[in-house]
Coordinates of C-alpha atoms in Angstrom, one line a residue:
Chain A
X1 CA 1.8 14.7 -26.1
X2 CA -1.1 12.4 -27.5
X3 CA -4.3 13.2 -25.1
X4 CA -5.2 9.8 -23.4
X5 CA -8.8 8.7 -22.5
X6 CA -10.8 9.7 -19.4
X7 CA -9.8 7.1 -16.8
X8 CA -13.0 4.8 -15.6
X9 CA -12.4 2.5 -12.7
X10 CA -9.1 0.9 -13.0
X11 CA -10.0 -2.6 -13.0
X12 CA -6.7 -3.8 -13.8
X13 CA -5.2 -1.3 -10.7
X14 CA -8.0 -3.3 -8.9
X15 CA -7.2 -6.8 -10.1
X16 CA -3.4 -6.0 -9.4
X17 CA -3.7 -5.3 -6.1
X18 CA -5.4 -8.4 -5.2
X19 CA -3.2 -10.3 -7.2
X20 CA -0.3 -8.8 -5.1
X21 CA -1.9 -9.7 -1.7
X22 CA -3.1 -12.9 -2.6
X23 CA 0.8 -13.4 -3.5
X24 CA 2.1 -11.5 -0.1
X25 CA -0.4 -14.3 1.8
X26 CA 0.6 -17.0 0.1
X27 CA 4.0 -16.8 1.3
X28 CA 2.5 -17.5 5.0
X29 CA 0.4 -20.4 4.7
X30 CA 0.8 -21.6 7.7
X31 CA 0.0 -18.5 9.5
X32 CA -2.6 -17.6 7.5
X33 CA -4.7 -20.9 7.3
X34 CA -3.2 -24.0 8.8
X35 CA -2.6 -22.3 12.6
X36 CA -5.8 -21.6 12.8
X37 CA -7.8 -24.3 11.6
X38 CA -5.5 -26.8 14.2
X39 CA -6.1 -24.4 16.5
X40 CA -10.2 -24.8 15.5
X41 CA -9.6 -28.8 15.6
X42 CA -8.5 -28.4 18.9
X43 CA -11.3 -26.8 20.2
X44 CA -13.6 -29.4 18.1
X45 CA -11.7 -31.9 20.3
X46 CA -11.9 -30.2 23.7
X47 CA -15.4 -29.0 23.6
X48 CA -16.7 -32.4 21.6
X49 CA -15.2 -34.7 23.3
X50 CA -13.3 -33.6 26.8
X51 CA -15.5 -31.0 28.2
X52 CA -18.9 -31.0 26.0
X53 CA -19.7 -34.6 26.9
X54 CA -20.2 -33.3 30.6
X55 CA -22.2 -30.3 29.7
X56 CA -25.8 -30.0 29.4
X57 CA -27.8 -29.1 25.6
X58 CA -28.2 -25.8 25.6
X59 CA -31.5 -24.7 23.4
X60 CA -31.6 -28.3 21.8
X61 CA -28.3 -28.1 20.7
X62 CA -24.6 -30.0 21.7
X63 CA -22.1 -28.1 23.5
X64 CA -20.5 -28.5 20.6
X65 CA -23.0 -27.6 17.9
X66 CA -23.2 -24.4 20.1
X67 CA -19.7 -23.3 20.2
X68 CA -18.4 -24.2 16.8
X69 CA -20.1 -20.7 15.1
X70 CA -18.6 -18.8 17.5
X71 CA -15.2 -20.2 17.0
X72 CA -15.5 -19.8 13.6
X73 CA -16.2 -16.4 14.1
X74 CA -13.7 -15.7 16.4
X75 CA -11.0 -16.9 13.6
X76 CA -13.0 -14.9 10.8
X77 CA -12.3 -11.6 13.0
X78 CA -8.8 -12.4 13.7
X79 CA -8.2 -13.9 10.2
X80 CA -9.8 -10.5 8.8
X81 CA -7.7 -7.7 11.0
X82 CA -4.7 -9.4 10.9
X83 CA -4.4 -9.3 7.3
X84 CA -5.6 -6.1 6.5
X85 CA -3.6 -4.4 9.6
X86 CA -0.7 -6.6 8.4
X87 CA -0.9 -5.5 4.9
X88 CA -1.1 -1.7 5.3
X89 CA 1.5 -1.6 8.4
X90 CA 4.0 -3.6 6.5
X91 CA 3.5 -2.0 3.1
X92 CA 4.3 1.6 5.0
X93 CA 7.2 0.5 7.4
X94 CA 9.2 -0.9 3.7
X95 CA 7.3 2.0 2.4
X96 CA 5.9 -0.2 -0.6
X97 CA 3.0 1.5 -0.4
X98 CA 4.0 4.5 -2.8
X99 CA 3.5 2.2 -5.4
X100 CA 0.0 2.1 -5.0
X101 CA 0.3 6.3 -4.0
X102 CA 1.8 7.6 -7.2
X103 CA 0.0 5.1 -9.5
X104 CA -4.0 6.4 -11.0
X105 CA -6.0 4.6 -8.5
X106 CA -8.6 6.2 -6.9
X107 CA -9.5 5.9 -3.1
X108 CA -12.3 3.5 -3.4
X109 CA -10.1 1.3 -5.7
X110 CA -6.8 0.8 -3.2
X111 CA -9.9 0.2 -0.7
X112 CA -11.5 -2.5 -2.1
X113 CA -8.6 -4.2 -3.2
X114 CA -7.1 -4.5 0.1
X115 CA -10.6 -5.5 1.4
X116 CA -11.1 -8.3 -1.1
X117 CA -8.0 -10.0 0.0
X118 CA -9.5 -9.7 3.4
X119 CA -12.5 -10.9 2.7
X120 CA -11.2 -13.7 1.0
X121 CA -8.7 -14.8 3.5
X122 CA -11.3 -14.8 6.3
X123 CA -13.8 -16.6 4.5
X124 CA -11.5 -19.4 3.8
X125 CA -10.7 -19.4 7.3
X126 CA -14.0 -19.4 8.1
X127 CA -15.5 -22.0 5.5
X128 CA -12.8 -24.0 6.3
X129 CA -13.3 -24.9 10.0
X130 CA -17.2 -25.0 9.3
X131 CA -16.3 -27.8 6.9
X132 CA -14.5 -29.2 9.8
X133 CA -17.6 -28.9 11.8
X134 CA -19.7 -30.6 9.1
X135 CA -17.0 -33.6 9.0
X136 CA -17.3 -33.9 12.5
X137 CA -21.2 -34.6 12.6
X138 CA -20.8 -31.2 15.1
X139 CA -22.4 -28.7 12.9
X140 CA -24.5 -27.4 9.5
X141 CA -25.7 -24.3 7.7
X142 CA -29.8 -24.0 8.1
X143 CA -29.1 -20.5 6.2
X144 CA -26.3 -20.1 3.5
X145 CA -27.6 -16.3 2.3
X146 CA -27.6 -15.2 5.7
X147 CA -23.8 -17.6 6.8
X148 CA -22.4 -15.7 3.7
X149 CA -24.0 -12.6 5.1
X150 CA -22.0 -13.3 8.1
X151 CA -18.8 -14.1 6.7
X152 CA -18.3 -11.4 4.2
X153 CA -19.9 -8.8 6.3
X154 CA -17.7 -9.7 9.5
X155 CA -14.7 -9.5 7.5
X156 CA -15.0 -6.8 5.8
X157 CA -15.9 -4.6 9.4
X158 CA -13.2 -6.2 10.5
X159 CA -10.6 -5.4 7.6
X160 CA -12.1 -1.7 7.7
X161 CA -10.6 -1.7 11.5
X162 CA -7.3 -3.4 10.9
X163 CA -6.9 -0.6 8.2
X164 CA -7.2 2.0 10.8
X165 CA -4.9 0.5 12.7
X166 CA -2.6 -0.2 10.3
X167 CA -2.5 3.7 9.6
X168 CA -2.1 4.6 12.9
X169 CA 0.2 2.0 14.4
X170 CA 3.9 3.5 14.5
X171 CA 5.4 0.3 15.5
X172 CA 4.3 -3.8 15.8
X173 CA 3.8 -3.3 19.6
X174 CA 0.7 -0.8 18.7
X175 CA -0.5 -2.9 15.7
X176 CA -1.1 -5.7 18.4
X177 CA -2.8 -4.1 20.9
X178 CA -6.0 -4.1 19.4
X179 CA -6.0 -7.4 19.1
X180 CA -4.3 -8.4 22.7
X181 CA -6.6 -5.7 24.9
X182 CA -10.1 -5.5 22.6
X183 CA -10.8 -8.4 20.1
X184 CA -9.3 -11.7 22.2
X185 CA -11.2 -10.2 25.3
X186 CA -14.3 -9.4 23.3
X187 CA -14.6 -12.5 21.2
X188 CA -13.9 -14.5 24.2
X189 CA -17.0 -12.8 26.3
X190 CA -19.6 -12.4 23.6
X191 CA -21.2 -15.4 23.6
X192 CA -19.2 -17.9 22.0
X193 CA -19.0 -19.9 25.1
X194 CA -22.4 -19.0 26.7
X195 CA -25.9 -17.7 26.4
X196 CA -26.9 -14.6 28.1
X197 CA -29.3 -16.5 30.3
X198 CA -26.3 -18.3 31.7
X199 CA -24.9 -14.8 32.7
X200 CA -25.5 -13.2 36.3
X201 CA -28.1 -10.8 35.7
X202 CA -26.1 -7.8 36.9
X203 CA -23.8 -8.9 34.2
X204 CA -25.9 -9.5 31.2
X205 CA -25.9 -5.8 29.8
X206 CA -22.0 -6.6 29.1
X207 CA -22.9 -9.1 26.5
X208 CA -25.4 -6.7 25.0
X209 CA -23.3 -3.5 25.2
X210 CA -20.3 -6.1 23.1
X211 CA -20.3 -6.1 19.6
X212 CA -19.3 -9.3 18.9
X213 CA -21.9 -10.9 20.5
X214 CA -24.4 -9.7 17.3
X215 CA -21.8 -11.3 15.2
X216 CA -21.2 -14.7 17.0
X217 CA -25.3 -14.8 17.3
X218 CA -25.5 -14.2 13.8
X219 CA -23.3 -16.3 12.9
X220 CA -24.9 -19.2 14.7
X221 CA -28.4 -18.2 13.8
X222 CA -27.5 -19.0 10.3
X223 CA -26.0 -22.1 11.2
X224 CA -27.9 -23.7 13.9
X225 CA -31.0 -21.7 14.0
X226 CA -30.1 -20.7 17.6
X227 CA -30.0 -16.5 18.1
X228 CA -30.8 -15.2 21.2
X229 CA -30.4 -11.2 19.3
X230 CA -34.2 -9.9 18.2
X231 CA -34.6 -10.3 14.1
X232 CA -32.8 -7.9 12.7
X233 CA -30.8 -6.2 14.9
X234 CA -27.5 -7.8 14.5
X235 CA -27.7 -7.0 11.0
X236 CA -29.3 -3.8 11.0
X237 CA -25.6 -3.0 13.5
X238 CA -23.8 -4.8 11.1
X239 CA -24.2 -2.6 8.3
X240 CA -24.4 0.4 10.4
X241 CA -20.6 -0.6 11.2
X242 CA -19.4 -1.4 7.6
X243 CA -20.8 2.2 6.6
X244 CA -19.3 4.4 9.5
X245 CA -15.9 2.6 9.4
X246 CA -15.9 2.9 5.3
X247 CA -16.2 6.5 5.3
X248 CA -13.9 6.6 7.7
X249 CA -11.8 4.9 6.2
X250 CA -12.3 6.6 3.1
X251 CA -11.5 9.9 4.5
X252 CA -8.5 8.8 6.2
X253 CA -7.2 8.0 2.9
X254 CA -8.2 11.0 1.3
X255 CA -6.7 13.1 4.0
X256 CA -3.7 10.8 3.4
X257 CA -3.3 9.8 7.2
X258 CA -0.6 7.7 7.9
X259 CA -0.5 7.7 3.9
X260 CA 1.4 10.3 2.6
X261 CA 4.4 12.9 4.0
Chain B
X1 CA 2.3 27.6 -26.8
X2 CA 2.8 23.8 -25.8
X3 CA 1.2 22.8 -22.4
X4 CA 4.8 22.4 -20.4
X5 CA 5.3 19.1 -19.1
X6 CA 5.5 19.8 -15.2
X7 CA 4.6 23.4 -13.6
X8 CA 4.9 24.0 -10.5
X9 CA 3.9 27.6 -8.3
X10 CA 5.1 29.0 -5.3
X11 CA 5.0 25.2 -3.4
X12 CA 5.7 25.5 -0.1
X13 CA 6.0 22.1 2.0
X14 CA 5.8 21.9 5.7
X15 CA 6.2 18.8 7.9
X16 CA 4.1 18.2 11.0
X17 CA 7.1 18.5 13.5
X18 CA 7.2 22.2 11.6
X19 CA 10.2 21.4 9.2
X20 CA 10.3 24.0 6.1
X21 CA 11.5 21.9 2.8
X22 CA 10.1 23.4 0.5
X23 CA 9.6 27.3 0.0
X24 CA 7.8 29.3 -2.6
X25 CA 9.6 26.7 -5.1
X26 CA 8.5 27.8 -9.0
X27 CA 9.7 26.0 -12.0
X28 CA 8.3 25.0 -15.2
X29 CA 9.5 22.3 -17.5
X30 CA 8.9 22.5 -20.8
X31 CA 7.6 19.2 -23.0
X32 CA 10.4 17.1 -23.9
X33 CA 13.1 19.2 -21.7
X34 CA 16.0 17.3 -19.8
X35 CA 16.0 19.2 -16.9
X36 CA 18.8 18.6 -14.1
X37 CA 17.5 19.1 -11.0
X38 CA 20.5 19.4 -8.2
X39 CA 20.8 20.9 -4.9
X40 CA 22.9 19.2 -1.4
X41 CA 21.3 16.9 0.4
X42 CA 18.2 18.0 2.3
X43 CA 17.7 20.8 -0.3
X44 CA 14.4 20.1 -0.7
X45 CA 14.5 18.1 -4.3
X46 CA 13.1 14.8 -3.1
X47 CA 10.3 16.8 -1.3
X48 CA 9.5 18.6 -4.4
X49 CA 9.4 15.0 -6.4
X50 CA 7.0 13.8 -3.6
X51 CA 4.5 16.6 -4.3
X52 CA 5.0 16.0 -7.2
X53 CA 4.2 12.8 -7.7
X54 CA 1.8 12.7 -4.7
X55 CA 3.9 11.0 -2.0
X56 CA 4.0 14.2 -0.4
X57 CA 0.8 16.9 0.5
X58 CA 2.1 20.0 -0.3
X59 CA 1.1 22.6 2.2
X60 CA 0.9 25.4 -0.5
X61 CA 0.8 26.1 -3.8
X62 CA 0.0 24.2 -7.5
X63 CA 1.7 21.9 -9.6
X64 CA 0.2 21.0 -12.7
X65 CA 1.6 17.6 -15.2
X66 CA 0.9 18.5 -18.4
X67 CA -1.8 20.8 -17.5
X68 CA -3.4 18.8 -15.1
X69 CA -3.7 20.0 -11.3
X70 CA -1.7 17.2 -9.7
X71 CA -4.3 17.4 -6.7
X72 CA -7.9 17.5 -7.7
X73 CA -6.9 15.5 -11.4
X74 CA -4.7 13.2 -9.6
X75 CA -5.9 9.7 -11.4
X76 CA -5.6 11.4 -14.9
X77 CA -2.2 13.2 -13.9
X78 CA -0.4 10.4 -12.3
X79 CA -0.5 8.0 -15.3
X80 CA 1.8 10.3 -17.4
X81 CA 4.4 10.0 -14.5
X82 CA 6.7 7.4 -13.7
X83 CA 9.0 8.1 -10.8
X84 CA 12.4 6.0 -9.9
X85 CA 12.9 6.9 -6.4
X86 CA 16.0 7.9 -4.0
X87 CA 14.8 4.9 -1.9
X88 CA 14.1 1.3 -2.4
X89 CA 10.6 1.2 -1.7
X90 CA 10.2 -2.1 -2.9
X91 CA 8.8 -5.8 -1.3
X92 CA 11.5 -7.2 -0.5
X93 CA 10.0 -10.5 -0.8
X94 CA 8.8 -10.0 -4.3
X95 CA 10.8 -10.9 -7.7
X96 CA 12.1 -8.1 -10.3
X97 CA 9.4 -9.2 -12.5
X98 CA 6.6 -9.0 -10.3
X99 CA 7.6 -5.9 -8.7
X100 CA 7.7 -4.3 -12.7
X101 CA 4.2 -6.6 -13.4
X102 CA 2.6 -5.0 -10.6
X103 CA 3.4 -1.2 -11.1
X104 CA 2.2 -1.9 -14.8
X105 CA -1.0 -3.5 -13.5
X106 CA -1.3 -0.8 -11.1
X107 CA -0.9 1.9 -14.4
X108 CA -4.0 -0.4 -16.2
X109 CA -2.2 -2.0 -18.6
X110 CA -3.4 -5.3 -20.2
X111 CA -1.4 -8.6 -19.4
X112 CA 0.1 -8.8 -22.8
X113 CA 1.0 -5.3 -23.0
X114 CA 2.9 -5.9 -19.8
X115 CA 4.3 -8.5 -20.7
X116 CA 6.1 -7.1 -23.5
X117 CA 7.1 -4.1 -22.1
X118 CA 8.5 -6.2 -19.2
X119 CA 10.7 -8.3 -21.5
X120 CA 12.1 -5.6 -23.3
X121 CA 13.0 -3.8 -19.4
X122 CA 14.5 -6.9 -18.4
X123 CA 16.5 -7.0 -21.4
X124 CA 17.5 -3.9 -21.1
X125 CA 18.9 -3.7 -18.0
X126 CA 20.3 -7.0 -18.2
X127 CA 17.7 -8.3 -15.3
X128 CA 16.7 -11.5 -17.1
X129 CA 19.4 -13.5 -15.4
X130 CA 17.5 -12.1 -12.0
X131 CA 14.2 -11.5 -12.3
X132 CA 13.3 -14.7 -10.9
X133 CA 15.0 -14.2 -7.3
X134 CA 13.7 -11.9 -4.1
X135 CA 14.4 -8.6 -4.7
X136 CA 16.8 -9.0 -1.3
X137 CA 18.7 -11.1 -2.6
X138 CA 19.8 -8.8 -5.3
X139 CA 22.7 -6.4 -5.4
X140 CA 22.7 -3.0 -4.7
X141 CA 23.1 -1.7 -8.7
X142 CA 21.0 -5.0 -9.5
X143 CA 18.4 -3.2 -7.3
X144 CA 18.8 -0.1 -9.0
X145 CA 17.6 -1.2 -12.2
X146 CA 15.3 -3.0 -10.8
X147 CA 13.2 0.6 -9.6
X148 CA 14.4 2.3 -13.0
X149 CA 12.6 -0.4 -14.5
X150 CA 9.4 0.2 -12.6
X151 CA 9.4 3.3 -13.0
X152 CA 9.4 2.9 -17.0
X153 CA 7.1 0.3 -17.4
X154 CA 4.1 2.2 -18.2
X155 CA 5.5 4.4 -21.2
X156 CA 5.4 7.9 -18.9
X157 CA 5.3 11.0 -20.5
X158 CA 7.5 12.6 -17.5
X159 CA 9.9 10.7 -16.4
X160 CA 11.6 11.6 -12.9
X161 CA 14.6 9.9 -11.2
X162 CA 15.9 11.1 -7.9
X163 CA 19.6 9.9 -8.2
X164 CA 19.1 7.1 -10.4
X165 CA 23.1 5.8 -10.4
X166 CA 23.5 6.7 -7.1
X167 CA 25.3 3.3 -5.9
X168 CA 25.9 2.2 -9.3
X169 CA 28.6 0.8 -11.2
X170 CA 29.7 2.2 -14.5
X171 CA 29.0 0.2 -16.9
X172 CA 25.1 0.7 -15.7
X173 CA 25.5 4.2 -15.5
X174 CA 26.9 4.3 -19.4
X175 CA 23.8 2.0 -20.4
X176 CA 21.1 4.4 -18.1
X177 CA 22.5 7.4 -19.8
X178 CA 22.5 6.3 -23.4
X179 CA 18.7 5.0 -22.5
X180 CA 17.3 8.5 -21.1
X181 CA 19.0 9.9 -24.0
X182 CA 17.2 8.0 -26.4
X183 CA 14.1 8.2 -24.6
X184 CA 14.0 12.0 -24.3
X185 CA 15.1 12.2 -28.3
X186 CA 11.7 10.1 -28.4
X187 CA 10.2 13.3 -26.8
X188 CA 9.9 11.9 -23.0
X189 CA 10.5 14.8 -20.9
X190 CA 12.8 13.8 -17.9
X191 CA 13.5 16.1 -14.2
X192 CA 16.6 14.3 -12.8
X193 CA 18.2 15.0 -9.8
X194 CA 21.8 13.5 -9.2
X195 CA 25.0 14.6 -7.2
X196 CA 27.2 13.2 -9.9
X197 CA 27.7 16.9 -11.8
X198 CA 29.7 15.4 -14.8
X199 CA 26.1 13.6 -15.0
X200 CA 23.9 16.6 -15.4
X201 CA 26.2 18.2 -17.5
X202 CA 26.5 15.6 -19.9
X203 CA 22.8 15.2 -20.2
X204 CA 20.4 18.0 -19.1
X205 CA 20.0 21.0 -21.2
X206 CA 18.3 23.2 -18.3
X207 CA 19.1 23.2 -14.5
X208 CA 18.2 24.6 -11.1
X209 CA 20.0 24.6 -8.4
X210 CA 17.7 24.4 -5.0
X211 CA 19.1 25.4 -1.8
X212 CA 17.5 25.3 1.6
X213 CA 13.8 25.4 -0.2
X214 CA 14.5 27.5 -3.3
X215 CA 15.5 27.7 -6.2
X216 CA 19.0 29.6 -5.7
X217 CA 20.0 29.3 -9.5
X218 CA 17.8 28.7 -12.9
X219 CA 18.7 28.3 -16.3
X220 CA 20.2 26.9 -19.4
X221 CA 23.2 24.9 -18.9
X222 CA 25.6 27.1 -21.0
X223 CA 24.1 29.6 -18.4
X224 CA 25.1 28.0 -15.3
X225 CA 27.7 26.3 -16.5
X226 CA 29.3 28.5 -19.0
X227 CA 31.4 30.3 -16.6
X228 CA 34.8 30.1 -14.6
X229 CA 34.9 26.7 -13.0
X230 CA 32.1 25.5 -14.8
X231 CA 28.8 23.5 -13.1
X232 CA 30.8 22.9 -9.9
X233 CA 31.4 26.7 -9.0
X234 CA 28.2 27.5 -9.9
X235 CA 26.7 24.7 -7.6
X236 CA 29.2 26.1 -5.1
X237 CA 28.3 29.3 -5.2
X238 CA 24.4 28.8 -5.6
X239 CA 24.0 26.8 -2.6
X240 CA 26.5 28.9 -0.3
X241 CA 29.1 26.5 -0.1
X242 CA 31.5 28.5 -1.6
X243 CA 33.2 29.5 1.0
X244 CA 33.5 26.5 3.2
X245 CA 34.6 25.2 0.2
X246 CA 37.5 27.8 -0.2
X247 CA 38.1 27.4 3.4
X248 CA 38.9 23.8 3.3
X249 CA 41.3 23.6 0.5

């Protein structure tokens, strides 16, 4: 047998796996983008023109102007597990995913390459119901580093977790619990609606404790200027949360949890 | 001495719920071998093929692909094996030709190198007509050489297919056989496990028999099959069926 060269990173393994998950989204479209930017246009319509009309500025801003980053948020979290969780549940159940087990890519590789397909889902997601935003006179970006910062760093927290799940989930009724019992419930108190001031004060260490609030004031800091979190901090927890859950995520796969027999 | 193909020492495999299916297995297959790997269901051979070709964690012992420990050099050893397995463990969604695309992206090889090897699979195994629809929507022998094709679009060095004409018609089986055959004259080396004995005997050169975790029976084909009643009784009698066998006649 003819020796073969020392393998580097498998760029190609890489490329290949995005290519097949850009392919496996593509066949939902309508799940993947179209639901939730109607659903977004619907809350442009409710909170521009039903409801936010009646409500007061909060910091300088329209009810609207406020609300939009979070929404956008909220649908760059769900965007960002659901695909990820999705992609690894659904590649075990048909059991697809010894393709990717038997062929030379490393850990980090089959990583990434389901994480750029999450990132890149969310972000269009995301972008997209900004843009919406922009279109309706109801938003802008003040910071686009720091919107990006947002976008990719959300998702990619986000797709570490649905990864998890998507390893431990042992049917579709467990994959959607996380999403039923922790991120509609957490997204919905964390700020996208309110500020903390407009919280009883027995109640505001709830929004603190939650860690979407960081993300939705981040978010909107970068967009509107308006963050009630000190300088810093949400990103400081950000990346605190992308490196915990990536070695975890890493050793899950090394262990071969949920992975291999 | 060549390095042999595929080595593999005293693997034991143990499932969570405590299952034994694998136990102090040893075998080594020589470069360029056609080794017949057969044993009754449960046995233990698609376990083996899973540590192997690191489906499975084996709970003990070493395998090594052409010198390489299948564990700790598992990028380098992986990409000199191409595995067709018992299963369809395919997107269903996905076309023949992206299925065989993607395992040969997933092996590092350039677009045009895929591309040719990919024409020359389809050709083979008369999938051009197909390789456009969902793999679903394919028949069960369309399906077949569908993974065969996969599992050959990188070139391996070791080929191994766990009942490759299992479900198959004949006219595929007659055009698989005279491809491995042609393949392991090329100097492929190739561990097949089958139930179709007339199958092994007409192409392997070595054979074990497993049976409840071991190996029960290990040799050259004249060997095992030399004697009275041929590859059959042996089988029979290697894997304690022998009697029941008897019994029910």
């Amino acid at each position: 047998m003819q020796a073969k060269p020392p393998l580097g990173t498998n760029w190609i393994g890489l490329h290949t796996m995005v290519r097949r998950e850009v392919s496996r989204m593509m066949r939902v479209p309508i799940q993947a983008f179209i639901a939730p930017w109607i659903s977004a246009l619907l809350f442009i319509f409710i909170f521009g023109f039903v409801v936010g009309g009646r409500i007061t500025h909060i910091g300088g801003h329209r009810y609207l102007e406020f609300v939009l980053p979070g929404i956008v948020m909220m649908n760059v979290v769900n965007a960002a597990f659901l695909q990820s969780s999705s992609a690894i549940y659904f590649s075990r159940f048909i059991k697809f995913i010894e393709e990717t087990l038997v062929a030379p890519l490393s850990y980090a590789e089959m990583i990434a390459g389901s994480l750029s397909v999450v990132v890149l889902r969310a972000s269009v997601t995301g972008i997209g119901i900004m843009l919406m935003g922009v279109g309706f006179g109801a938003t802008h970006v003040e910071s686009w580093p720091l919107f990006l910062f947002w976008m990719v760093s959300v998702s990619a927290v986000f797709g570490l977790l649905g990864i998890i799940v998507g390893l431990w989930s042992k049917s579709f009724e467990q994959l959607n619990m996380p999403v039923v019992f922790f991120l509609t419930p957490l997204s919905m108190v964390g700020g996208t609606f309110n500020t903390v001031e407009m919280l009883p004060e027995w109640l505001r260490w709830l929004a603190w404790a939650n860690p979407f609030f960081y993300f939705i004031n981040g978010i909107r800091g970068s967009m509107i200027g308006f963050d009630e979190t000190p300088p810093g901090l949400g990103i400081g927890l950000t990346l605190l949360s992308l490196l915990v859950l990536g070695l975890t995520v890493w050793r899950l796969y090394a262990k071969g949890y949920g992975l291999r027999e | 001495m060549s390095i042999p193909a595929l080595k593999i020492n005293n693997l034991r495999k143990v499932y969570r719920r405590g299952t034994v299916a694998v136990e102090e297995l040893s075998l080594t297959i020589a470069e360029g071998e056609f080794f017949g790997f057969l044993g009754p269901n449960g046995a233990g051979k698609s376990t083996t093929i899973h540590c192997v070709t690191g489906i499975a964690e084996p709970s003990a012992g070493t395998i090594e692909i052409f010198g390489l420990d299948s564990v700790k050099d598992y990028r380098e050893a992986r990409r000199l094996v191409g595995l067709c397995p018992q299963e369809f463990n395919v997107d269903p969604f996905a076309t023949p030709r992206q299925i065989v695309d993607w395992m040969g992206g997933y092996f590092g090889m350039p677009a045009r190198l895929r591309k040719e090897r990919i024409d020359m699979l389809m050709e083979k195994f008369d999938l051009v007509a197909h390789q456009k629809k969902q793999f679903r929507e394919l028949s069960g022998g369309l399906k077949r050489r569908v993974v065969l094709a996969r599992a050959l679009v990188h070139d391996p060095q070791l080929i191994i297919l766990d009942e490759p004409t299992a479900g198959v018609d004949v006219e595929l089986r007659r055009v698989l056989w005279r491809y491995l055959a042609e393949i392991n004259k090329d100097g492929k080396t190739i561990l097949l496990t089958s139930h179709y004995l007339e199958e092994v005997e007409r192409l392997c050169r070595q054979i074990a028999i497993v049976a409840k975790g071991r190996i029960a029976r290990l040799g050259s084909k004249e060997e095992i099959a030399g004697g009275p009643g041929g590859l059959e009784q042996a089988y029979l009698v290697a894997t304690g069926a022998e009697a029941d066998h008897v019994a029910g006649q």
